[in-house]
Short mmCIF file of C-alpha atoms in Angstrom, two decimals:
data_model
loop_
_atom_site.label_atom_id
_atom_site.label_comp_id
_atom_site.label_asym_id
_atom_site.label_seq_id
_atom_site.Cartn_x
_atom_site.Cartn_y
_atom_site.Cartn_z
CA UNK T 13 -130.20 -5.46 -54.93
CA UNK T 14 -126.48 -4.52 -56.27
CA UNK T 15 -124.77 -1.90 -54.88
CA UNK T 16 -121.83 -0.26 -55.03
CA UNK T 17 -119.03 1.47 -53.47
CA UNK T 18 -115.97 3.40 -54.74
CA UNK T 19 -112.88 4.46 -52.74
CA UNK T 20 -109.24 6.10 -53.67
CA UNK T 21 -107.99 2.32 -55.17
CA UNK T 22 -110.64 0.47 -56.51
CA UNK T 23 -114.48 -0.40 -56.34
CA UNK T 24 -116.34 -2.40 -54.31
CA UNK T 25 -120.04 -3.96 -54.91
CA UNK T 26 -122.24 -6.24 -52.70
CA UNK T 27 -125.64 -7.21 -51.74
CA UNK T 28 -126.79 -8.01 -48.12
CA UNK T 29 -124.84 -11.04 -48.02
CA UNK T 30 -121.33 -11.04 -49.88
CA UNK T 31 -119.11 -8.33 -51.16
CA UNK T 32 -116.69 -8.67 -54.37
CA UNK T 33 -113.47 -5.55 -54.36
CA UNK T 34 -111.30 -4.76 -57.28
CA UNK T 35 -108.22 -2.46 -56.12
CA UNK T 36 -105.37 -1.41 -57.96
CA UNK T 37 -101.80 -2.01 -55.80
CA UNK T 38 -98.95 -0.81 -57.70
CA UNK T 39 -100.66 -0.56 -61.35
CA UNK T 40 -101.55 -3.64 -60.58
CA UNK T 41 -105.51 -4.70 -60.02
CA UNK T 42 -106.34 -7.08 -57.21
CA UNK T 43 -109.83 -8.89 -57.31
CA UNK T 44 -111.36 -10.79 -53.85
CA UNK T 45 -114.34 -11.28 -52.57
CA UNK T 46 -116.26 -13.13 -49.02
CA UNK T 47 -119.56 -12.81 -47.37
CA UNK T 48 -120.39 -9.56 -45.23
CA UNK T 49 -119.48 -10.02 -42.06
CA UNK T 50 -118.30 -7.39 -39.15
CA UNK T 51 -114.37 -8.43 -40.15
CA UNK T 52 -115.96 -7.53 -44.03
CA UNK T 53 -116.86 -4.35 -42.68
CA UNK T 54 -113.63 -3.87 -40.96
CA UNK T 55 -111.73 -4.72 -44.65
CA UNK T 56 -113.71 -1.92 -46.14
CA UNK T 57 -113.44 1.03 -44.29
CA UNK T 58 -109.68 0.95 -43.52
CA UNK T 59 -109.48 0.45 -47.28
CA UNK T 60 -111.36 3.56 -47.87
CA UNK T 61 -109.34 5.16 -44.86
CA UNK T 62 -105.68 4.32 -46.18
CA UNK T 63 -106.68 5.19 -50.10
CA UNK T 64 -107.01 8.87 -49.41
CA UNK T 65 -104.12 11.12 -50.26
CA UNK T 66 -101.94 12.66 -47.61
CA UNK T 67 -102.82 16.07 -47.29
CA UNK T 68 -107.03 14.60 -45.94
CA UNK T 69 -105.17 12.68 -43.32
CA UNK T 70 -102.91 16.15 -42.34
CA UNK T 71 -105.80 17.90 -42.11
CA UNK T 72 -108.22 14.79 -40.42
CA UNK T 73 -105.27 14.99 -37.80
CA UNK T 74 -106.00 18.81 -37.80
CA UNK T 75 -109.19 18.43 -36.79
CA UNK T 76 -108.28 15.83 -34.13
CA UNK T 77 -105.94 18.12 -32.06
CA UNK T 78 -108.02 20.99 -32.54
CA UNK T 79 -110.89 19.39 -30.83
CA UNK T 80 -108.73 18.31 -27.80
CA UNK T 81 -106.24 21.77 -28.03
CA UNK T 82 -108.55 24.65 -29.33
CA UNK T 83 -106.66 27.37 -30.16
CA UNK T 84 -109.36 29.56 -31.50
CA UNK T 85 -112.07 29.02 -29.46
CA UNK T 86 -113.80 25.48 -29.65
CA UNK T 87 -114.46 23.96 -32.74
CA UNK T 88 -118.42 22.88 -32.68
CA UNK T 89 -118.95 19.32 -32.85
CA UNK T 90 -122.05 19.73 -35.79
CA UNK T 91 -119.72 21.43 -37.95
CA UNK T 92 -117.66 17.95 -38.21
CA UNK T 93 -121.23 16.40 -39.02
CA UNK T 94 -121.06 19.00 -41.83
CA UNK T 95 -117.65 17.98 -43.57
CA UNK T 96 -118.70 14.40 -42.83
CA UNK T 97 -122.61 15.00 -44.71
CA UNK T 98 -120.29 17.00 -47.92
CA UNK T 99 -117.57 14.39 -48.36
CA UNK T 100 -118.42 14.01 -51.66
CA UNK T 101 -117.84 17.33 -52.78
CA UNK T 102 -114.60 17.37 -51.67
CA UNK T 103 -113.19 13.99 -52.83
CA UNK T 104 -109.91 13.04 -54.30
CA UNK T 105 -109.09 13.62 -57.99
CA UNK T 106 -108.72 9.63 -58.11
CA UNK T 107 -111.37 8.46 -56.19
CA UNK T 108 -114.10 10.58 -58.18
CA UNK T 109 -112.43 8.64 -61.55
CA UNK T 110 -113.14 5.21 -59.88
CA UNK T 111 -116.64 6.55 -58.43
CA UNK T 112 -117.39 7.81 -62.24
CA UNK T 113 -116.02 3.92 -63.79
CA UNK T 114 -118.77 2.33 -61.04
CA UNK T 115 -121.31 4.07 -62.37
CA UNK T 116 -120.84 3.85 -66.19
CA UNK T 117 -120.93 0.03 -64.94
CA UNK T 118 -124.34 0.22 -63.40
CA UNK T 119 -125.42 2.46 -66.35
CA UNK T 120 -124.21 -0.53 -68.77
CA UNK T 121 -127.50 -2.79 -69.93
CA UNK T 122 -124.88 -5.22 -71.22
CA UNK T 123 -123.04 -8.07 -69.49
CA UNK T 124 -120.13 -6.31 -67.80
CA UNK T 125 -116.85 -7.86 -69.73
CA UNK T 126 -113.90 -6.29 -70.25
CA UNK T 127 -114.55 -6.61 -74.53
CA UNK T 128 -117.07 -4.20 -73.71
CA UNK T 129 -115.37 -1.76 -72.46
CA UNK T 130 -115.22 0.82 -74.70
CA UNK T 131 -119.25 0.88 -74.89
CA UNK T 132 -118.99 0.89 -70.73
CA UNK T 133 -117.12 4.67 -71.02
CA UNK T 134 -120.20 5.44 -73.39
CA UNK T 135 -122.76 5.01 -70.57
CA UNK T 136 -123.84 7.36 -68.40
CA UNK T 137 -122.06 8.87 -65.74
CA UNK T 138 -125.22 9.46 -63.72
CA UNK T 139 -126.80 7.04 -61.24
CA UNK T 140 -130.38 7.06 -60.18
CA UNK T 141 -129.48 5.17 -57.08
CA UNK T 142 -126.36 7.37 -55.99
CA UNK T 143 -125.40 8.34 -52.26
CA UNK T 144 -125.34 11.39 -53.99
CA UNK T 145 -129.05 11.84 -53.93
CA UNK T 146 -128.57 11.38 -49.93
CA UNK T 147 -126.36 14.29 -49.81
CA UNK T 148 -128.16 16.35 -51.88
CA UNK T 149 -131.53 15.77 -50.03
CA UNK T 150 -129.57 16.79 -46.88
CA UNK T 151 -127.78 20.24 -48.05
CA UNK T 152 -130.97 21.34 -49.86
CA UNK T 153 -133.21 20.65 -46.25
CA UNK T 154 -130.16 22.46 -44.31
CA UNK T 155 -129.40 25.42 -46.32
CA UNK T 156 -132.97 26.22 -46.53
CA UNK T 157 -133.36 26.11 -43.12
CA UNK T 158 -130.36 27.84 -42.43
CA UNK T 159 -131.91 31.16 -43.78
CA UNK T 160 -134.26 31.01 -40.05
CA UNK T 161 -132.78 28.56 -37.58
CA UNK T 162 -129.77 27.76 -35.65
CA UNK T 163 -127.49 25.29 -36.89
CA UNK T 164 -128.39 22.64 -34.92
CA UNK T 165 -131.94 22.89 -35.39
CA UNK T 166 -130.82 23.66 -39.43
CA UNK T 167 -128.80 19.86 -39.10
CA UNK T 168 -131.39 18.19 -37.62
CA UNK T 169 -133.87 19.52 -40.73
CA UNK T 170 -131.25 17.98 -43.37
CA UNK T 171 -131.83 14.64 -41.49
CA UNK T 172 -134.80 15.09 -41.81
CA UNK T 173 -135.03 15.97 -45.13
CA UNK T 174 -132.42 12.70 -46.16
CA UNK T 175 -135.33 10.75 -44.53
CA UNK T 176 -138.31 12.36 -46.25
CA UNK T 177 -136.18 11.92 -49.50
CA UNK T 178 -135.70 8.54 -49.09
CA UNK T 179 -139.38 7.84 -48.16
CA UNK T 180 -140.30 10.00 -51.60
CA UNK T 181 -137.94 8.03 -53.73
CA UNK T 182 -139.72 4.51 -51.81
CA UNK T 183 -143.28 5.56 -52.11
CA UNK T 184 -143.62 9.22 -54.61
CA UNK T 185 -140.91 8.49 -57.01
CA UNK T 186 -142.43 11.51 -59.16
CA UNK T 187 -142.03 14.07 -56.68
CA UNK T 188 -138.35 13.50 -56.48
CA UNK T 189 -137.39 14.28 -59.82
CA UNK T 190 -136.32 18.25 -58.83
CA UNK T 191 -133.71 17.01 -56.72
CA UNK T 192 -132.67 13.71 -59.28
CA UNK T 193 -131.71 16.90 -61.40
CA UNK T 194 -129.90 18.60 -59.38
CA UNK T 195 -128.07 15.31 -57.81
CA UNK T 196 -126.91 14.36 -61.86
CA UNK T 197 -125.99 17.79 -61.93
CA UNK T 198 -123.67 17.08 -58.91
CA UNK T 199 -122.70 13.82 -60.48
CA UNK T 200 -121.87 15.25 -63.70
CA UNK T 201 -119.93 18.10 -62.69
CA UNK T 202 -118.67 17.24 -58.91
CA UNK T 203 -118.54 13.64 -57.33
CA UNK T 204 -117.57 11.71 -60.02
CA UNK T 205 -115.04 12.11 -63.18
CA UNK T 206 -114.58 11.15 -66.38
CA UNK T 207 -112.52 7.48 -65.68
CA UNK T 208 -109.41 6.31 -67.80
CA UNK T 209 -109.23 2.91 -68.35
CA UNK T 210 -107.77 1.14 -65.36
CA UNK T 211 -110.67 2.48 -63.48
CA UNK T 212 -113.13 1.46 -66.14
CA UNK T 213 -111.66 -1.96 -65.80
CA UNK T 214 -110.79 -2.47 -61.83
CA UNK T 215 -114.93 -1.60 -61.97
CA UNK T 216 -115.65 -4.26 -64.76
CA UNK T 217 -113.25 -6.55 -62.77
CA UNK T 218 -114.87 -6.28 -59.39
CA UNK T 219 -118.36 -6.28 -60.40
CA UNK T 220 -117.83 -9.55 -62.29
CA UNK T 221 -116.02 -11.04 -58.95
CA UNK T 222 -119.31 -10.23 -57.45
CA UNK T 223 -121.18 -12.01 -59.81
CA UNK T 224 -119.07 -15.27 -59.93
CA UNK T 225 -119.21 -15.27 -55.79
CA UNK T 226 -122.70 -14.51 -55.51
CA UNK T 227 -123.39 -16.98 -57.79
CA UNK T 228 -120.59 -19.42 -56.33
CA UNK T 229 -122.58 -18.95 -52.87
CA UNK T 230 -125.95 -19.15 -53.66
#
């Protein structure tokens, strides 16, 4: 199984066992790929760290103090789990461009190639197999149980509910299609954008490193 992950300079996919990255350094786009290994791990989440803008690491260092110098009163440690769970709805202008180019890849039935790009930007910006579904599954659980509980007993239903939805999508596909609505909705309209082409093509780029390695490896 492919899958795939976007951050503020390029694209990433990978299976269990090796992981291909396309990232754009000075309008320039840099391809590499390995197997998965803890250092792999390592490589992708200070990429995804250092390619947000400057104003989410101000306000991540915000939130840092805060918790060690309330001001206020103390900041309540679920309502980090909260900004953590909605991510997506707040990311960067660039990163939802490159998150929008990764899935008009998967959406492709072609071979992924740079000559077809143009019909790549045609496909759909949806993805049946987006984190977004995750997210949605857990605001829909939490909000409705919001309206009666606490909020830790309302965080602990949206856990809940990610796990339910993720059993539905395994085993009662059907069931699931009210929230696949309302996650393409979110897709559409607030996790991903329309991409211009150097995000079309650092996506086309990586997911064909993945392919050559994967199939370099095997």
């Amino acid at each position: 199984m492919i899958m795939g992950v976007s951050f503020g300079r390029g694209v990433f996919f990978h299976n269990r066992r090796v992981l291909a990255c396309a990232e754009v350094k000075r309008g320039v786009i840099h391809v590499w790929a390995e197997p998965i290994t803890p250092k792999t791990l390592g490589k992708i989440w200070w990429r995804v760290l250092l390619s947000l803008p400057w104003p989410y690491h101000l306000f991540h260092l915000a939130i840092l103090l805060y918790l060690f110098f309330p001001v206020y009163g103390e900041l309540h440690p679920l309502w980090l789990v909260l900004y953590a769970a909605g991510f997506h709805f707040i990311f960067p202008r660039r990163l939802k461009k490159f998150h929008g180019a990764e899935h008009k890849v998967f959406s492709y039935s072609g071979i992924k190639r740079l000559e077809a790009i143009q019909e790549i930007r045609q496909a759909s910006i949806v993805n049946s197999g987006c984190s977004t579904n995750y997210v949605t599954y857990f605001f829909v659980s939490f909000l409705l149980a919001l309206l009666f509980l606490p909020l830790g007993w309302s965080v602990l239903c949206g856990a809940l509910g990610v796990i339910a939805g993720s059993l539905g999508q395994t085993y009662r596909p059907g069931w699931m299609k009210p929230f696949y609505r309302l996650s393409g909705f979110l897709q559409r309209h607030v996790t991903t954008m329309e991409p211009d082409r150097i995000h079309l093509e650092t996506a086309i780029r990586s997911y064909q490193m993945f392919e050559h390695y994967r199939g370099k490896s095997a």
